[in-house]
XYZ file of C-alpha atoms in Angstrom:
754
model
C -143.661 128.409 -8.057
C -144.921 127.514 -4.616
C -143.807 125.031 -1.999
C -144.696 121.505 -3.161
C -147.083 121.098 -0.263
C -148.756 123.568 2.054
C -148.394 121.297 5.102
C -145.870 118.687 6.144
C -146.551 115.403 4.346
C -144.491 112.232 3.940
C -145.640 111.471 0.419
C -143.375 113.846 -1.465
C -140.176 112.519 0.114
C -141.227 108.876 -0.137
C -142.305 109.274 -3.757
C -139.054 111.056 -4.660
C -136.929 108.367 -2.980
C -138.859 105.545 -4.654
C -138.735 107.148 -8.099
C -135.041 107.979 -7.826
C -134.295 104.415 -6.688
C -136.265 103.168 -9.678
C -134.182 105.336 -11.989
C -131.007 103.927 -10.398
C -132.263 100.366 -10.873
C -133.180 101.130 -14.475
C -129.722 102.593 -15.101
C -128.081 99.460 -13.682
C -130.327 97.210 -15.772
C -129.707 99.200 -18.926
C -125.944 98.791 -18.405
C -126.201 95.051 -19.006
C -124.855 94.019 -22.427
C -127.349 92.474 -24.869
C -127.953 88.752 -25.287
C -125.622 87.203 -27.886
C -127.036 86.401 -31.296
C -126.875 82.732 -32.296
C -124.372 81.203 -34.681
C -127.009 81.071 -37.435
C -127.780 84.811 -37.251
C -128.042 86.551 -40.652
C -124.688 86.901 -42.353
C -124.746 90.700 -42.365
C -125.209 90.824 -38.576
C -122.644 90.449 -35.817
C -123.019 87.242 -33.817
C -121.438 87.049 -30.377
C -121.733 83.268 -30.523
C -119.757 83.156 -33.779
C -117.191 85.580 -32.364
C -116.797 83.422 -29.252
C -116.041 80.429 -31.471
C -113.393 82.482 -33.274
C -111.958 83.531 -29.911
C -111.686 79.883 -28.841
C -109.873 79.028 -32.073
C -107.437 81.936 -31.822
C -106.487 81.258 -28.185
C -105.505 77.666 -28.942
C -104.015 76.151 -25.780
C -104.732 79.334 -23.828
C -101.130 80.165 -22.992
C -99.885 83.737 -22.560
C -98.499 85.090 -25.826
C -96.397 88.218 -25.246
C -94.645 89.970 -28.102
C -91.809 87.932 -29.577
C -92.912 84.598 -28.118
C -93.561 81.434 -30.132
C -97.092 81.399 -28.743
C -97.666 84.875 -30.165
C -96.470 83.727 -33.590
C -99.000 80.881 -33.482
C -101.809 83.317 -32.640
C -100.705 85.524 -35.532
C -100.799 82.565 -37.921
C -104.338 81.670 -36.802
C -105.461 85.248 -37.474
C -103.955 85.132 -40.951
C -105.635 81.795 -41.682
C -109.003 83.075 -40.482
C -108.781 86.189 -42.699
C -107.835 84.081 -45.711
C -110.790 81.841 -45.015
C -113.035 84.912 -45.136
C -111.751 85.819 -48.585
C -109.236 88.498 -47.606
C -105.587 88.742 -48.601
C -103.850 89.607 -45.317
C -100.290 90.862 -45.167
C -97.828 90.696 -42.296
C -96.222 94.038 -41.563
C -92.887 93.377 -39.848
C -90.720 96.082 -38.395
C -88.878 97.706 -35.529
C -90.852 99.997 -33.224
C -90.361 101.830 -29.948
C -92.741 103.227 -27.373
C -93.441 106.952 -27.423
C -90.591 107.796 -25.053
C -88.308 105.096 -26.484
C -88.044 103.148 -23.230
C -89.173 99.895 -24.869
C -88.407 98.627 -28.370
C -89.067 95.372 -30.205
C -89.516 93.719 -33.560
C -93.275 93.415 -34.062
C -95.536 91.744 -36.605
C -98.887 93.287 -37.495
C -101.580 91.606 -39.573
C -103.234 93.963 -42.086
C -106.176 93.282 -44.403
C -108.305 95.529 -46.610
C -111.871 95.711 -47.825
C -111.679 98.023 -50.818
C -114.254 100.786 -51.125
C -115.980 101.985 -54.261
C -114.639 105.536 -53.780
C -111.292 107.016 -52.821
C -112.373 109.299 -49.997
C -110.096 107.870 -47.353
C -110.207 104.763 -45.188
C -111.687 103.616 -41.893
C -109.229 101.731 -39.682
C -110.619 99.050 -37.344
C -107.996 97.671 -34.977
C -107.302 95.533 -31.925
C -104.080 94.041 -30.567
C -103.365 90.327 -30.444
C -100.439 90.189 -28.013
C -101.042 89.477 -24.332
C -99.204 90.324 -21.140
C -96.833 87.573 -19.980
C -99.027 86.874 -16.923
C -102.160 85.763 -18.761
C -103.638 84.601 -22.059
C -105.365 87.919 -22.784
C -108.744 86.480 -23.759
C -110.471 89.729 -22.823
C -107.528 92.063 -23.354
C -107.486 91.976 -26.253
C -108.272 88.752 -28.062
C -111.959 89.535 -27.588
C -111.292 92.655 -29.634
C -109.456 90.609 -32.279
C -112.315 88.104 -32.519
C -114.756 91.011 -32.821
C -112.711 92.564 -35.635
C -112.715 89.246 -37.505
C -116.480 88.824 -37.101
C -116.987 92.417 -38.301
C -114.728 91.644 -41.276
C -116.912 88.623 -42.070
C -120.155 90.632 -41.774
C -118.844 93.436 -44.008
C -117.600 90.934 -46.588
C -121.100 89.470 -46.827
C -122.580 92.862 -47.760
C -122.165 95.159 -50.742
C -118.752 96.870 -50.959
C -118.614 100.019 -48.823
C -118.132 103.506 -50.209
C -114.891 103.983 -48.245
C -112.135 101.433 -47.785
C -111.968 99.580 -44.467
C -108.544 98.527 -43.167
C -108.382 95.796 -40.514
C -105.315 96.035 -38.287
C -104.552 93.265 -35.801
C -101.417 94.583 -34.248
C -98.624 93.343 -32.079
C -96.810 94.865 -29.114
C -99.558 96.956 -27.512
C -98.769 95.680 -24.039
C -95.105 96.527 -24.578
C -95.851 100.175 -25.352
C -98.250 100.513 -28.312
C -95.508 99.270 -30.618
C -97.586 97.729 -33.406
C -99.829 100.761 -33.672
C -96.719 102.958 -33.806
C -95.268 100.848 -36.623
C -98.460 101.079 -38.673
C -98.983 104.797 -38.001
C -95.461 105.535 -39.248
C -95.926 103.503 -42.432
C -97.232 104.709 -45.820
C -100.314 102.501 -45.311
C -101.609 104.932 -42.689
C -101.721 107.883 -45.085
C -105.257 107.149 -46.307
C -106.739 106.613 -42.829
C -109.275 109.297 -41.895
C -110.805 107.754 -38.793
C -109.942 104.938 -36.380
C -112.118 102.543 -34.381
C -110.203 100.735 -31.615
C -111.411 97.819 -29.482
C -109.968 97.291 -26.004
C -110.850 95.731 -22.628
C -109.923 96.034 -18.972
C -111.712 93.003 -17.672
C -113.792 90.184 -19.082
C -117.416 91.359 -18.884
C -119.723 94.361 -18.831
C -121.079 96.632 -21.537
C -118.877 97.850 -24.360
C -118.606 101.574 -23.720
C -117.401 104.189 -26.162
C -115.112 105.873 -23.651
C -112.726 108.005 -25.721
C -112.660 110.112 -28.853
C -109.744 111.772 -30.610
C -109.484 114.470 -33.247
C -112.530 116.265 -34.600
C -115.116 113.792 -33.391
C -118.297 115.491 -34.650
C -118.832 113.106 -37.572
C -117.749 109.917 -35.801
C -119.885 110.576 -32.702
C -122.954 111.431 -34.772
C -122.654 108.363 -37.004
C -121.977 106.026 -34.091
C -124.881 107.455 -32.097
C -127.321 107.080 -34.963
C -126.133 103.634 -36.045
C -125.456 101.691 -32.850
C -128.410 99.585 -31.661
C -127.463 99.947 -27.997
C -125.076 102.890 -27.512
C -123.437 103.425 -24.124
C -121.186 106.450 -24.067
C -120.534 109.847 -22.554
C -118.165 112.731 -23.084
C -117.584 112.456 -19.320
C -115.693 109.207 -19.950
C -113.655 110.796 -22.716
C -112.832 113.877 -20.624
C -111.765 111.845 -17.594
C -109.722 109.451 -19.705
C -107.898 112.362 -21.297
C -106.852 113.517 -17.825
C -105.567 110.076 -16.843
C -102.093 108.677 -17.652
C -103.574 105.621 -19.401
C -102.912 104.842 -23.051
C -104.297 102.515 -25.704
C -103.369 102.039 -29.348
C -105.670 104.935 -30.220
C -103.228 107.227 -28.387
C -100.722 106.794 -31.212
C -103.142 108.477 -33.635
C -103.885 111.545 -31.495
C -101.369 113.712 -33.334
C -102.035 112.229 -36.785
C -104.890 114.511 -37.818
C -107.530 111.780 -37.750
C -110.647 111.201 -35.685
C -111.219 108.091 -33.628
C -113.507 106.151 -31.309
C -112.363 103.834 -28.532
C -114.519 101.007 -27.117
C -113.903 98.820 -24.076
C -115.669 96.724 -21.480
C -114.384 96.953 -17.900
C -116.346 94.369 -15.906
C -114.485 91.938 -13.603
C -111.374 94.140 -13.379
C -109.779 91.555 -11.067
C -109.213 89.401 -14.166
C -107.308 92.143 -15.958
C -103.709 91.266 -16.857
C -103.802 88.047 -14.812
C -104.075 84.327 -15.498
C -107.865 84.679 -15.087
C -108.204 86.571 -18.370
C -109.358 83.334 -19.992
C -111.866 82.170 -22.578
C -114.115 80.801 -19.842
C -114.329 84.172 -18.136
C -115.072 86.268 -21.225
C -118.745 87.221 -21.408
C -120.327 86.308 -24.745
C -122.786 89.172 -24.170
C -119.876 91.602 -23.884
C -118.502 90.209 -27.134
C -121.898 90.815 -28.742
C -122.020 94.413 -27.561
C -118.407 95.003 -28.599
C -119.169 93.758 -32.100
C -122.467 95.619 -32.403
C -120.664 98.865 -31.580
C -117.743 98.192 -33.912
C -119.902 97.066 -36.826
C -122.284 100.027 -36.483
C -119.448 102.551 -36.245
C -117.401 101.110 -39.105
C -120.393 100.534 -41.369
C -121.661 104.103 -40.850
C -118.241 105.679 -41.325
C -117.458 103.532 -44.360
C -120.728 104.633 -45.975
C -120.259 108.351 -45.253
C -119.525 110.760 -48.094
C -118.137 113.198 -45.479
C -115.200 111.017 -44.479
C -112.717 112.766 -46.763
C -113.712 116.203 -45.416
C -115.350 115.645 -42.020
C -116.815 118.630 -40.153
C -114.433 120.306 -37.737
C -114.967 120.387 -34.015
C -115.891 118.147 -31.131
C -119.170 117.312 -29.458
C -120.614 117.002 -26.004
C -122.454 113.688 -26.029
C -124.210 111.143 -23.825
C -126.614 108.276 -24.216
C -130.081 108.145 -22.672
C -130.266 104.714 -21.010
C -128.729 103.051 -24.067
C -131.647 104.105 -26.267
C -130.168 107.025 -28.179
C -127.258 109.467 -28.109
C -127.793 113.177 -27.516
C -125.043 115.482 -28.721
C -124.280 119.072 -29.615
C -121.147 120.990 -30.664
C -118.889 121.796 -27.725
C -118.933 125.435 -28.751
C -122.615 125.653 -27.878
C -122.112 124.560 -24.281
C -121.251 127.967 -22.849
C -124.461 129.467 -24.224
C -126.479 126.513 -22.930
C -124.893 126.860 -19.477
C -125.668 130.578 -19.386
C -129.245 129.859 -20.446
C -129.596 127.320 -17.639
C -128.362 129.848 -15.086
C -130.706 132.528 -16.420
C -133.689 130.185 -16.276
C -132.916 129.219 -12.688
C -132.464 132.889 -11.759
C -135.786 133.750 -13.412
C -137.499 130.948 -11.481
C -135.946 132.206 -8.248
C -137.186 135.758 -8.981
C -140.654 134.376 -9.626
C -140.489 132.443 -6.367
C -139.846 135.726 -4.512
C -143.356 136.766 -5.430
C -144.651 133.565 -3.860
C -142.942 133.742 -0.502
C -139.272 133.046 -1.037
C -136.980 135.320 1.008
C -133.353 136.337 0.696
C -132.649 134.483 3.932
C -134.224 131.366 2.480
C -131.890 131.526 -0.506
C -128.900 132.102 1.749
C -129.672 129.104 3.926
C -130.433 127.064 0.795
C -127.015 127.835 -0.654
C -125.435 127.100 2.733
C -127.222 123.740 2.850
C -125.984 122.839 -0.634
C -122.378 123.745 0.124
C -122.541 122.170 3.566
C -123.802 118.929 2.086
C -120.819 118.714 -0.268
C -118.278 119.578 2.449
C -119.719 117.178 5.014
C -120.009 114.391 2.446
C -116.359 114.932 1.528
C -115.305 114.736 5.173
C -117.444 111.656 5.763
C -116.182 110.026 2.560
C -112.579 110.602 3.590
C -113.257 109.175 7.014
C -114.991 106.143 5.544
C -112.065 105.528 3.219
C -109.753 105.563 6.243
C -111.951 103.187 8.241
C -112.282 100.804 5.318
C -108.591 101.049 4.464
C -108.356 97.265 4.135
C -111.039 97.312 1.472
C -110.063 100.570 -0.171
C -106.264 100.150 -0.244
C -106.458 97.714 -3.161
C -107.615 98.764 -6.627
C -110.694 96.517 -6.702
C -112.069 94.334 -3.932
C -113.576 90.915 -4.550
C -117.067 91.977 -3.417
C -117.481 95.743 -3.813
C -121.267 95.833 -3.241
C -121.197 96.581 0.532
C -118.442 99.160 0.068
C -120.214 100.945 -2.779
C -123.588 100.803 -1.028
C -122.033 102.488 2.004
C -120.622 105.276 -0.159
C -124.011 105.712 -1.855
C -126.018 105.768 1.387
C -123.773 108.044 3.408
C -124.492 111.106 1.189
C -128.238 110.449 1.613
C -127.768 110.609 5.376
C -125.816 113.865 5.042
C -128.503 115.420 2.831
C -131.206 114.384 5.276
C -129.454 115.763 8.351
C -128.466 119.046 6.673
C -131.961 119.542 5.251
C -133.573 118.788 8.612
C -131.209 121.225 10.326
C -131.658 124.131 7.896
C -135.007 123.315 6.337
C -137.080 125.405 8.739
C -134.950 128.475 8.000
C -134.608 127.956 4.259
C -137.958 126.395 3.508
C -138.380 123.974 0.649
C -138.253 126.868 -1.823
C -134.992 128.132 -0.358
C -133.443 124.685 -0.517
C -134.647 124.316 -4.104
C -133.103 127.664 -5.020
C -129.822 126.848 -3.284
C -129.521 123.479 -5.006
C -130.240 124.616 -8.547
C -128.269 127.842 -8.293
C -125.375 125.624 -7.193
C -125.903 123.177 -10.057
C -126.152 125.871 -12.720
C -123.063 127.665 -11.404
C -121.064 124.425 -11.256
C -122.041 123.702 -14.854
C -120.898 127.149 -15.943
C -117.616 126.823 -14.032
C -116.885 123.479 -15.711
C -117.424 125.021 -19.133
C -115.145 127.949 -18.327
C -112.555 125.524 -16.928
C -112.391 123.766 -20.296
C -114.437 120.726 -19.272
C -117.624 121.057 -21.344
C -117.742 117.288 -21.770
C -118.543 116.969 -18.056
C -120.643 120.111 -17.659
C -123.782 118.637 -19.233
C -124.322 116.622 -16.047
C -125.083 119.911 -14.300
C -126.325 122.052 -17.154
C -129.115 119.793 -18.457
C -130.808 119.185 -15.063
C -130.451 122.896 -14.258
C -132.159 123.739 -17.558
C -135.031 121.436 -16.624
C -135.190 122.845 -13.093
C -135.319 126.441 -14.343
C -137.971 125.706 -16.962
C -140.063 123.642 -14.554
C -139.816 126.346 -11.912
C -141.180 128.899 -14.348
C -144.164 126.889 -15.572
C -145.160 124.759 -12.582
C -146.338 125.541 -9.078
C -146.610 121.943 -7.939
C -144.308 119.065 -6.958
C -143.290 118.578 -10.603
C -140.980 121.583 -10.346
C -139.138 119.783 -7.564
C -139.298 116.220 -8.860
C -138.731 116.491 -12.608
C -135.150 117.854 -12.487
C -134.249 115.226 -9.866
C -135.350 112.419 -12.167
C -133.577 113.952 -15.165
C -130.426 114.252 -13.065
C -130.740 110.598 -12.060
C -131.124 109.469 -15.673
C -127.912 111.316 -16.561
C -125.887 110.657 -13.410
C -126.478 107.022 -12.506
C -125.019 105.720 -15.793
C -121.829 107.586 -14.842
C -121.843 106.634 -11.159
C -122.498 102.927 -11.742
C -119.275 102.158 -13.697
C -117.109 104.689 -11.832
C -115.668 102.159 -9.388
C -114.978 99.690 -12.183
C -113.101 102.387 -14.073
C -111.216 104.066 -11.222
C -111.135 101.433 -8.483
C -110.644 102.552 -4.889
C -109.501 105.937 -6.149
C -113.103 106.548 -7.209
C -114.648 106.117 -3.743
C -114.265 109.708 -2.569
C -115.461 111.118 -5.934
C -118.456 108.764 -5.692
C -119.316 110.174 -2.264
C -119.033 113.769 -3.481
C -120.998 113.192 -6.664
C -123.734 111.300 -4.827
C -123.960 114.181 -2.349
C -124.464 116.677 -5.186
C -127.066 114.467 -6.842
C -128.991 113.678 -3.670
C -128.879 117.325 -2.571
C -131.649 117.790 -5.152
C -133.865 115.890 -2.675
C -133.374 118.563 -0.001
C -136.746 120.310 -0.690
C -138.541 117.011 -0.127
C -136.776 116.459 3.203
C -137.782 119.972 4.259
C -141.399 119.360 3.249
C -141.608 116.025 5.105
C -142.497 115.644 8.793
C -139.391 116.094 10.897
C -139.496 112.597 12.356
C -139.646 111.038 8.887
C -136.852 113.202 7.468
C -134.564 112.481 10.402
C -135.594 108.824 10.404
C -134.631 108.380 6.743
C -131.316 110.116 7.378
C -130.626 108.042 10.484
C -131.526 104.790 8.728
C -129.219 105.657 5.826
C -126.403 106.493 8.256
C -126.813 103.300 10.292
C -126.993 101.154 7.171
C -123.963 102.895 5.679
C -121.922 102.261 8.842
C -123.064 98.638 8.971
C -122.163 98.058 5.324
C -118.837 99.786 5.846
C -118.151 97.366 8.686
C -119.023 94.440 6.439
C -116.689 95.789 3.745
C -113.853 96.352 6.218
C -114.244 92.838 7.618
C -114.510 91.161 4.221
C -111.564 89.567 2.510
C -110.484 91.938 -0.255
C -109.467 89.074 -2.547
C -110.969 85.816 -3.775
C -110.174 83.099 -6.288
C -112.192 85.015 -8.873
C -110.638 88.361 -7.944
C -107.117 87.492 -6.816
C -104.496 89.520 -5.046
C -101.692 90.550 -7.427
C -98.606 88.714 -6.110
C -95.675 88.695 -8.492
C -92.392 86.908 -7.841
C -88.996 87.516 -9.346
C -85.670 85.816 -8.982
C -82.952 88.448 -9.298
C -79.346 87.356 -9.663
C -76.275 89.596 -9.622
C -73.968 87.960 -12.155
C -70.935 89.758 -10.709
C -71.295 88.394 -7.175
C -73.301 85.280 -7.996
C -75.806 86.155 -5.271
C -79.525 85.708 -5.915
C -82.662 86.778 -4.078
C -86.399 86.538 -4.296
C -88.342 89.737 -4.871
C -91.999 89.790 -3.866
C -94.361 92.491 -5.112
C -97.847 92.624 -3.647
C -100.327 95.088 -2.188
C -101.044 94.464 1.507
C -101.900 92.304 3.260
C -99.199 89.809 2.252
C -100.097 86.310 3.396
C -98.044 84.658 6.121
C -97.830 81.539 3.972
C -95.810 83.191 1.239
C -93.716 85.208 3.682
C -92.917 81.977 5.492
C -91.972 80.157 2.300
C -88.718 82.138 2.181
C -86.761 84.225 4.677
C -88.220 87.567 3.671
C -86.933 90.638 5.477
C -89.273 92.369 7.902
C -89.239 95.631 5.972
C -89.393 96.290 2.218
C -86.093 97.195 0.568
C -84.852 98.659 -2.709
C -84.811 95.617 -4.995
C -82.224 96.771 -7.553
C -79.212 99.115 -7.631
C -81.042 101.276 -10.177
C -84.294 101.443 -8.193
C -85.345 104.885 -6.929
C -85.497 105.416 -3.181
C -89.287 105.175 -3.045
C -89.386 101.778 -4.804
C -89.619 98.983 -2.242
C -90.313 95.250 -2.289
C -90.024 92.286 0.048
C -86.608 90.585 -0.315
C -85.395 87.083 0.617
C -82.281 85.033 -0.204
C -82.637 82.665 -3.160
C -80.513 79.816 -4.543
C -78.252 80.996 -7.336
C -78.831 79.771 -10.877
C -76.060 78.245 -13.008
C -76.445 80.858 -15.737
C -74.240 83.486 -17.310
C -75.123 87.124 -17.068
C -75.886 89.382 -20.009
C -73.000 90.893 -21.915
C -72.437 94.403 -23.223
C -69.449 94.423 -25.549
C -67.786 97.654 -26.655
C -67.245 97.448 -30.419
C -66.169 101.054 -30.905
C -65.461 103.979 -28.564
C -64.590 107.200 -30.401
C -64.059 110.576 -28.673
C -65.312 113.607 -30.607
C -65.333 117.213 -29.366
C -65.628 116.229 -25.731
C -68.317 113.627 -26.474
C -68.251 109.872 -26.929
C -69.538 107.846 -29.839
C -70.136 104.288 -28.772
C -70.998 101.158 -30.682
C -72.029 98.295 -28.401
C -73.474 94.813 -28.659
C -76.011 93.550 -26.121
C -76.396 89.763 -25.856
C -77.903 87.224 -23.484
C -75.796 84.035 -23.321
C -78.656 82.277 -21.480
C -81.085 83.121 -24.307
C -83.378 85.477 -22.399
C -85.833 87.241 -24.720
C -85.606 90.664 -23.072
C -82.558 92.866 -22.667
C -82.532 96.066 -20.608
C -79.833 98.690 -20.340
C -79.614 101.253 -17.517
C -77.491 104.242 -18.466
C -76.718 106.864 -15.790
C -78.405 110.191 -16.332
C -74.973 111.784 -15.911
C -73.947 110.251 -19.245
C -76.278 112.735 -20.984
C -77.448 110.484 -23.760
C -77.920 112.562 -26.932
C -78.799 109.966 -29.547
C -79.395 106.260 -29.809
C -79.795 103.727 -32.602
C -80.683 100.054 -32.199
C -79.643 97.837 -35.111
C -79.502 100.952 -37.259
C -82.962 102.238 -36.271
C -83.061 105.746 -34.781
C -84.527 105.699 -31.273
C -83.525 108.982 -29.667
C -82.058 112.242 -30.839
C -83.023 111.625 -34.467
C -86.742 112.123 -34.435
C -87.265 110.092 -31.261
C -87.299 110.980 -27.584
C -85.592 109.384 -24.611
C -86.237 110.847 -21.205
C -84.378 109.607 -18.115
C -86.305 108.119 -15.219
C -84.983 109.165 -11.795
C -81.236 108.805 -12.229
C -81.255 106.529 -15.304
C -82.034 106.197 -18.965
C -83.809 102.866 -19.443
C -83.667 101.120 -22.820
C -85.495 97.810 -23.130
C -85.439 95.461 -26.131
C -88.133 92.779 -25.892
C -87.233 90.547 -28.823
C -83.539 89.953 -28.257
C -82.177 87.558 -30.933
C -79.425 84.997 -30.182
C -76.809 87.191 -31.839
C -77.911 90.180 -29.770
C -78.490 93.734 -30.946
C -76.131 96.519 -31.843
C -76.502 99.915 -30.191
C -74.970 103.161 -31.451
C -75.098 106.192 -29.196
C -73.611 109.600 -28.561
C -72.930 110.706 -24.986
C -72.334 114.336 -24.078
C -70.324 113.216 -21.053
C -66.946 111.656 -21.881
C -66.061 110.451 -18.382
C -66.498 106.713 -17.604
C -69.575 105.571 -15.677
C -71.007 102.403 -14.231
C -73.897 101.032 -16.267
C -76.143 98.061 -15.596
C -77.053 95.551 -18.275
C -79.812 93.058 -17.516
C -81.755 90.318 -19.209
C -85.091 88.838 -18.172
C -87.085 85.720 -18.972
C -90.616 84.639 -18.137
C -91.409 82.117 -15.414
C -89.532 80.884 -12.342
C -86.932 78.095 -12.059
C -87.777 74.840 -10.211
C -86.415 76.352 -7.002
C -89.341 78.791 -7.050
C -92.117 76.197 -7.242
C -92.739 76.080 -3.489
C -92.777 79.858 -3.257
C -95.206 80.156 -6.162
C -97.440 77.489 -4.622
C -97.492 79.407 -1.329
C -99.381 82.208 -3.093
C -102.514 80.159 -2.638
C -105.705 80.224 -4.720
C -106.581 83.840 -3.888
C -103.420 85.319 -5.417
C -102.005 85.402 -8.933
C -99.132 87.013 -10.833
C -100.017 90.130 -12.789
C -98.757 92.087 -15.807
C -95.262 90.750 -16.634
C -95.834 87.783 -14.349
C -93.095 85.867 -12.581
C -89.669 86.455 -14.100
C -85.972 85.735 -13.757
C -83.732 88.794 -14.003
C -79.939 88.653 -14.224
C -77.806 91.810 -14.158
C -74.210 92.822 -14.514
C -72.423 96.088 -13.782
C -70.380 97.328 -16.727
C -67.822 100.129 -16.663
C -68.271 102.177 -19.826
């Protein structure tokens, strides 16, 4: 391999920049979901237009429908009616369920239907949850998934019976802690399930990405990749998601010995868990892509004769611009990474015969490492400068912010290459870059992250092979383009998935990717190389200034501002609690006498928990009651039987038990929660037990405490919405703010000596 040009020329750098920009544009374009099929599409196909009509029907008046609410019961009844209209015989699975660590429990109601298979080789489970958060109607999260499941059920019913049974699960209580999925997974009905397909959303638009797998995914990934008309997926997503604290209903099945695929769209994250998660904001194209993915995956799995005994092992996988899915067994990745390193080393040895020196390699490696370090420093500094735009999870207009974080690494690459290019030469920079890439790929494999390593290993393979067979610019350009095809589909949705926490990783990853352009900067005339770098730097700074000066919120991407009226039933005192990321508007702060500094909102709050506090008018309501029905000492322990009620009829009851009580076991209305097959871990200082569907007669709790001494407990109840006295405060939020998650609530507490 020789230098790409014998003399300095601008064409190599300009061509590389133009082609890489074209690849980026193509990656963005190919991340758009497909156009929806019309309502008169063939019966065996998924129609986004039909699914959107189902979504409109299911949402009814568009009110939030959290678990246990009357609105949720109406949504459930509409689902049942729709399934019956399709010729199914749905059943309602009712039962008590708790979250994995038993902090939240409720009575939930799942809807289950079956499409019987011709064989008995196991079943495919297709599921989505129909409950919403209290703050919004949940049109995207997850009624879009429910509508997609129902349209898939219709399409499958119109075809010949599948080989394997398909179970449709529309479950309740996901937002409360995966409760409906837990209820089903613990039931006998789950015994025949061999693989699970779950539909989720964190937004209202964007492509439906297969972002997570569980169990031995070799069969499921292969069948999905071969059957989906427009697959968008990567084992990078699955690996990152596994490292995050997030959960979906698929999480419940991780330890059940089954495989699974998880799909979600994440566009417009500002709508997530707010009042903007509405029918009007849900993209019909996203619905189409969601359904195409679900139908292809379920149809392929239901037709497979390997479902009963699927092959063991996982795969490394990724799509190529939504056209096809490439995959291989994870166990092969170490050998592939070693091969990539050997090919690059062989190309470097060959380059020695054509003028490369040891000093050139050394400066090339230094340039590669320096690029990453300087990009990290610059990215950190940019995050600090743009703190107004980067301190919130997602800003209303992220384009200037993201463009700045994409351009800054280009400036760093240009300046480093111009500084060290004369000493390293284009060959030395090439060697430094691809030795770095191949070593990073190998390190990721050895670190147990093969699902990410392909990003480095595949381009390094191409670079090594090209370096051995080509002496022209192709050896420099081809691996750059391959890297772009693989990397841009990951970089484009990274901000949508991680929010402001993804900005620094974006800067670092862009620096690694664009470092592959270093040989072209070295081969270009110095004025051009420095000019490109300077232009990128100036534009990045300008865009950063625009981002810092821009309002982080808008009516379409509102600031989360949640209000709560908290009343101490013992003292009768009440106060407003305001939760919001900065900046908090003067209008809402002026609508009540909020303290200058955040305070601990509740007696059970940890020291680090702070919120804005203001006096509030007391409500004429009674506090919750915790009645001791039985208190029996036994071998230095206490056996308690208690009844928790809400005289004001609040739907949610919460009990805070001091950690010093050393809770050993707990039952709620006879159901074991902790100590008998369940787990209950204390938060800082307290055990928290929440019951979200509190009936008028209350619930009975049986528990064993290892500590016999009396303690002060707190019993609370909460209800959704604010009283009339909060109307002015809620109005002061303005159009660019909205409640999120649990929404505005009234919380009443009482201290109880137990």
